[in-house]
C-alpha positions as CSV (number, residue, x, y, z in Angstrom):
1,M,-0.1,-0.1,0.0
2,T,2.4,2.8,-1.3
3,A,-0.1,5.6,-0.4
4,W,0.3,4.7,3.4
5,R,3.9,4.3,3.2
6,T,4.4,7.9,1.6
7,G,1.7,9.5,3.8
8,R,-0.7,10.2,0.8
9,L,-3.3,7.9,2.6
10,K,-4.1,10.2,5.4
11,A,-4.4,13.3,3.0
12,A,-6.8,11.0,0.7
13,V,-8.8,10.2,4.0
14,R,-9.2,14.0,4.7
15,A,-10.3,14.8,1.2
16,A,-12.6,11.9,1.0
17,Y,-14.3,13.0,4.2
18,R,-14.7,16.7,3.0
19,R,-16.8,15.3,0.0
20,L,-19.4,13.7,2.5
21,A,-20.5,17.2,3.5
22,A,-22.2,17.5,0.1
23,C,-21.9,14.1,-1.0
24,D,-20.5,13.8,-4.8
25,L,-18.4,10.4,-4.1
26,C,-20.5,8.8,-7.0
27,P,-21.9,9.7,-10.3
28,R,-25.5,10.2,-8.6
29,R,-24.0,13.5,-6.8
30,C,-27.1,13.5,-4.3
31,G,-25.4,16.5,-2.4
32,V,-26.7,15.3,1.0
33,N,-24.5,15.8,4.1
34,R,-23.4,12.4,5.2
35,L,-21.4,13.7,8.1
36,R,-24.8,14.7,9.6
37,N,-26.3,11.2,8.6
38,E,-28.1,12.5,5.7
39,R,-29.0,9.8,3.1
40,G,-29.0,9.9,-0.6
41,A,-29.4,7.1,-3.3
42,C,-27.1,4.8,-1.7
43,R,-29.1,5.2,1.8
44,T,-25.9,5.3,3.7
45,G,-25.1,8.0,6.3
46,L,-21.7,8.5,8.1
47,H,-21.0,4.9,9.0
48,A,-20.5,1.8,6.4
49,K,-22.9,-1.0,6.8
50,V,-21.2,-4.6,6.8
51,A,-23.4,-7.2,5.8
52,S,-20.8,-10.1,6.0
53,A,-17.1,-10.8,5.9
54,G,-14.7,-13.8,5.7
55,P,-12.7,-16.2,3.4
56,H,-14.7,-16.8,0.0
57,F,-13.8,-19.7,-2.2
58,G,-16.3,-18.7,-5.2
59,E,-14.2,-15.7,-6.5
60,E,-11.9,-16.0,-9.4
61,R,-8.9,-18.2,-9.3
62,P,-6.4,-15.6,-9.0
63,L,-8.2,-14.4,-5.8
64,V,-8.9,-17.6,-4.1
65,G,-5.7,-19.7,-3.7
66,H,-5.7,-22.1,-0.8
67,G,-6.8,-19.5,1.8
68,G,-9.6,-17.7,0.1
69,S,-10.5,-14.1,-0.9
70,G,-11.2,-12.2,2.2
71,T,-14.6,-10.5,1.3
72,V,-16.2,-7.8,3.2
73,F,-19.6,-7.3,1.8
74,F,-21.0,-3.7,2.2
75,A,-24.7,-3.3,2.4
76,E,-26.7,-0.7,0.2
77,C,-25.3,0.2,-3.2
78,N,-25.2,3.5,-5.3
79,L,-26.0,1.8,-8.6
80,R,-29.0,-0.6,-7.3
81,C,-29.8,-2.8,-10.3
82,R,-33.3,-4.0,-10.3
83,F,-31.9,-7.6,-10.8
84,C,-29.1,-7.5,-8.5
85,Q,-27.7,-10.9,-7.5
86,N,-27.1,-9.9,-4.1
87,W,-30.7,-8.2,-3.8
88,D,-30.8,-8.8,0.1
89,I,-27.7,-6.9,0.7
90,S,-27.7,-4.1,-2.0
91,Q,-31.4,-3.4,-2.0
92,Q,-32.7,-4.6,1.4
93,G,-29.7,-3.2,3.3
94,E,-29.1,-6.3,5.5
95,G,-26.1,-5.7,7.8
96,S,-24.9,-3.5,10.7
97,E,-23.6,-0.1,11.0
98,T,-19.9,-0.4,11.4
99,P,-17.6,2.5,13.0
100,V,-14.3,2.9,11.2
101,H,-12.0,1.3,14.2
102,R,-14.3,-1.8,13.9
103,L,-14.0,-1.9,10.2
104,A,-10.4,-1.6,10.7
105,R,-10.3,-4.7,13.1
106,I,-12.5,-6.7,10.4
107,F,-9.6,-6.0,7.8
108,L,-6.9,-7.3,10.1
109,W,-8.9,-10.2,11.1
110,I,-9.3,-11.0,7.4
111,Q,-5.7,-11.1,7.3
112,G,-5.2,-13.2,10.4
113,R,-7.3,-16.0,8.8
114,G,-4.8,-16.4,6.1
115,C,-6.9,-14.9,3.3
116,H,-4.8,-13.9,0.3
117,N,-6.4,-10.3,-0.2
118,L,-8.8,-7.9,1.2
119,N,-11.8,-8.2,-1.2
120,L,-14.3,-4.9,-0.7
121,V,-17.2,-5.8,-2.2
122,T,-19.7,-2.8,-3.4
123,P,-17.4,-0.3,-2.0
124,S,-18.2,2.7,-4.3
125,H,-20.4,4.5,-1.8
126,V,-18.1,4.1,1.3
127,V,-14.8,5.1,0.1
128,P,-14.0,7.7,2.9
129,Q,-14.8,5.0,5.5
130,I,-12.7,2.3,3.7
131,L,-9.8,4.6,3.5
132,A,-9.9,5.6,7.0
133,A,-10.1,1.9,8.1
134,L,-7.2,1.0,5.9
135,S,-5.2,3.8,7.4
136,L,-5.7,2.3,10.6
137,A,-5.2,-1.2,9.7
138,A,-2.0,-0.5,7.8
139,A,-0.4,1.3,11.0
140,R,-1.2,-1.9,12.6
141,G,0.3,-4.4,10.0
142,L,-2.2,-4.9,7.3
143,R,-0.1,-6.0,4.1
144,I,-2.4,-8.3,2.0
145,P,-3.4,-6.9,-1.4
146,V,-6.6,-4.8,-1.5
147,V,-9.2,-5.6,-4.1
148,Y,-11.9,-3.1,-5.1
149,N,-14.9,-5.3,-6.1
150,T,-17.4,-2.8,-7.8
151,G,-20.2,-2.4,-10.2
152,A,-18.1,0.1,-12.0
153,Y,-20.7,3.4,-11.2
154,D,-17.6,5.0,-9.9
155,A,-16.7,8.7,-10.2
156,R,-13.2,9.3,-11.5
157,A,-12.5,11.7,-8.9
158,T,-13.1,9.3,-6.3
159,L,-11.0,6.5,-7.8
160,E,-8.0,8.9,-7.9
161,L,-8.2,8.9,-4.1
162,L,-7.6,5.4,-4.2
163,D,-4.4,5.5,-6.2
164,G,-1.6,3.7,-4.4
165,V,-4.1,2.2,-2.0
166,V,-5.8,-0.4,-4.2
167,D,-3.9,-3.2,-5.8
168,V,-6.5,-5.2,-7.8
169,Y,-9.7,-3.2,-9.3
170,M,-12.4,-5.8,-10.2
171,P,-15.3,-3.9,-12.0
172,D,-18.3,-5.7,-13.1
173,L,-19.2,-4.3,-16.4
174,K,-22.9,-4.5,-16.7
175,W,-24.3,-3.2,-20.0
176,T,-23.8,-0.4,-22.6
177,D,-27.1,0.6,-23.8
178,P,-28.4,4.0,-22.0
179,E,-31.8,2.7,-22.5
180,V,-31.1,-0.5,-20.4
181,G,-29.2,1.5,-17.9
182,A,-32.4,3.7,-17.4
183,R,-34.6,0.8,-17.3
184,L,-32.6,-1.4,-15.0
185,A,-31.1,1.1,-12.5
186,D,-32.2,4.6,-13.4
187,A,-28.6,5.3,-14.8
188,P,-28.6,5.9,-18.4
189,D,-25.2,7.4,-18.1
190,Y,-23.7,3.9,-16.8
191,W,-21.9,2.9,-19.9
192,E,-20.1,6.4,-20.3
193,V,-19.0,6.4,-16.5
194,A,-18.0,2.9,-16.6
195,R,-15.8,3.3,-19.3
196,E,-14.0,6.4,-17.7
197,A,-13.7,4.4,-14.4
198,V,-12.1,1.4,-16.0
199,A,-9.7,3.5,-17.8
200,E,-8.7,5.2,-14.5
201,M,-8.3,1.8,-12.9
202,H,-6.2,0.5,-15.5
203,R,-3.8,3.6,-15.4
204,Q,-3.2,3.0,-12.0
205,V,-2.6,-0.6,-11.9
206,G,-2.2,-2.0,-15.3
207,D,-2.9,-5.5,-16.6
208,L,-3.6,-8.1,-14.2
209,E,-0.1,-9.6,-12.5
210,I,-0.1,-13.1,-11.1
211,D,2.8,-14.4,-8.9
212,D,4.4,-17.9,-8.9
213,R,1.8,-19.1,-6.6
214,G,-1.0,-18.1,-9.1
215,L,-2.2,-15.3,-7.1
216,A,-3.1,-11.9,-8.2
217,V,-0.9,-9.1,-6.7
218,R,-1.9,-6.1,-8.8
219,G,-3.9,-5.0,-11.9
220,L,-7.3,-5.0,-13.6
221,L,-9.6,-7.9,-13.5
222,V,-13.0,-7.4,-15.2
223,R,-16.2,-9.3,-14.7
224,H,-19.1,-9.3,-17.3
225,L,-22.3,-10.8,-16.3
226,V,-24.0,-12.2,-19.2
227,L,-27.7,-11.3,-19.3
228,P,-30.6,-12.7,-21.1
229,G,-31.5,-11.6,-24.6
230,G,-28.3,-9.7,-25.1
231,L,-29.0,-7.0,-22.7
232,A,-25.3,-6.9,-21.3
233,G,-24.0,-5.4,-24.5
234,T,-21.1,-8.0,-24.7
235,Q,-19.8,-7.1,-28.1
236,E,-19.1,-3.4,-27.1
237,V,-17.7,-4.3,-23.7
238,M,-15.2,-6.6,-25.1
239,T,-14.3,-4.3,-28.0
240,F,-13.9,-1.3,-25.6
241,L,-11.4,-3.5,-23.4
242,A,-9.5,-5.1,-26.1
243,D,-9.1,-1.7,-28.1
244,R,-9.1,0.9,-25.6
245,I,-7.8,-0.9,-22.4
246,S,-5.5,-3.8,-23.3
247,P,-6.0,-6.9,-25.0
248,R,-4.3,-8.5,-21.9
249,T,-7.1,-7.3,-19.9
250,Y,-8.1,-10.5,-17.6
251,V,-11.9,-11.1,-18.1
252,N,-14.2,-13.4,-16.6
253,V,-17.4,-13.9,-18.7
254,M,-20.0,-15.0,-15.8
255,G,-22.9,-17.2,-16.8
256,Q,-24.6,-17.4,-13.3
257,Y,-27.3,-14.9,-13.8
258,R,-30.4,-15.9,-12.3
259,P,-33.7,-13.8,-11.7
260,V,-34.0,-12.2,-8.3
261,G,-35.4,-9.0,-7.1
262,E,-37.5,-7.2,-9.7
263,A,-36.3,-9.3,-12.4
264,H,-39.5,-11.3,-12.7
265,A,-41.3,-8.4,-13.9
266,L,-38.5,-7.4,-16.5
267,P,-38.4,-9.6,-19.5
268,P,-36.2,-11.1,-20.5
269,L,-34.5,-10.8,-17.2
270,D,-37.2,-13.1,-15.8
271,R,-35.3,-16.3,-17.0
272,R,-31.9,-17.7,-16.6
273,V,-29.2,-17.4,-19.2
274,T,-28.7,-20.2,-21.6
275,R,-25.6,-22.0,-22.4
276,D,-25.8,-20.8,-26.0
277,E,-25.8,-17.3,-24.8
278,V,-22.7,-17.7,-22.5
279,A,-20.9,-19.4,-25.2
280,E,-21.8,-16.8,-27.7
281,A,-20.4,-14.2,-24.9
282,V,-17.1,-16.0,-24.8
283,R,-16.8,-16.3,-28.6
284,I,-17.6,-12.5,-29.1
285,A,-14.8,-11.7,-26.4
286,R,-12.1,-14.0,-28.2
287,T,-13.1,-12.6,-31.4
288,A,-12.6,-9.2,-30.1
289,G,-9.1,-9.9,-29.1
290,I,-9.5,-10.7,-25.4
291,T,-6.5,-13.2,-24.6
292,R,-7.0,-13.9,-21.0
293,L,-10.3,-15.4,-20.0
294,D,-11.1,-16.9,-16.5
295,R,-13.9,-19.5,-17.1
């Protein structure tokens, strides 16, 4: 964590908390005063809310190893997809408000369990709290790589605060069509925002680097959940990654979509994806020039 070693992390904490006073951390730019516990689109006030924490063995191979990926699932979300696969956490808000000092202890506990990394799931709306907890934990010996596991609806200015803090960025690129974004998350600007966010992530950490144990130590790992009926815009996603980011972008084409939340009222999201749809997404990725696929 170079930002901690150079002292930049403390400055980033101060800058991030200043932005909570009229919150513009994410592209929603709600402007509420979260320092006074006001809540906007993410329904989160001063304290982050943690739904669960512990070793996870269902993540990508370079994250799991033998000790698992140390996931910390943050409740609520700034994107709030109507089909979210973690509906109970992101939409129903299951979890407990967790002050920064307790969050730092969770981070250290994750390391103590032998996890290979600290995997921050849905972190976009709680970046100040994460930075503050990382500062405390780093002072007490936190050394494992930090993974930023996001829906990619991230403001570039907020990502810049994470430069030198995050080791592995893991955005899930969801769709490209503004009409789909408006329908599924009230976010017609999603693809515009996500492209800029991924470019900034790659600028900071580059292509994914894997050590001799097969573990990710630094870089960009992109997820892409295949949606029914081609709603995910796979062709445009893969072309963007290959041509504008890097053909060596490590990509996980995910075929585990299932209808949850409001999906049953949003056809074609009311059904699972087919094997043919997943196979076609993989074909598209390879044809676009992506050379590193995790499946």
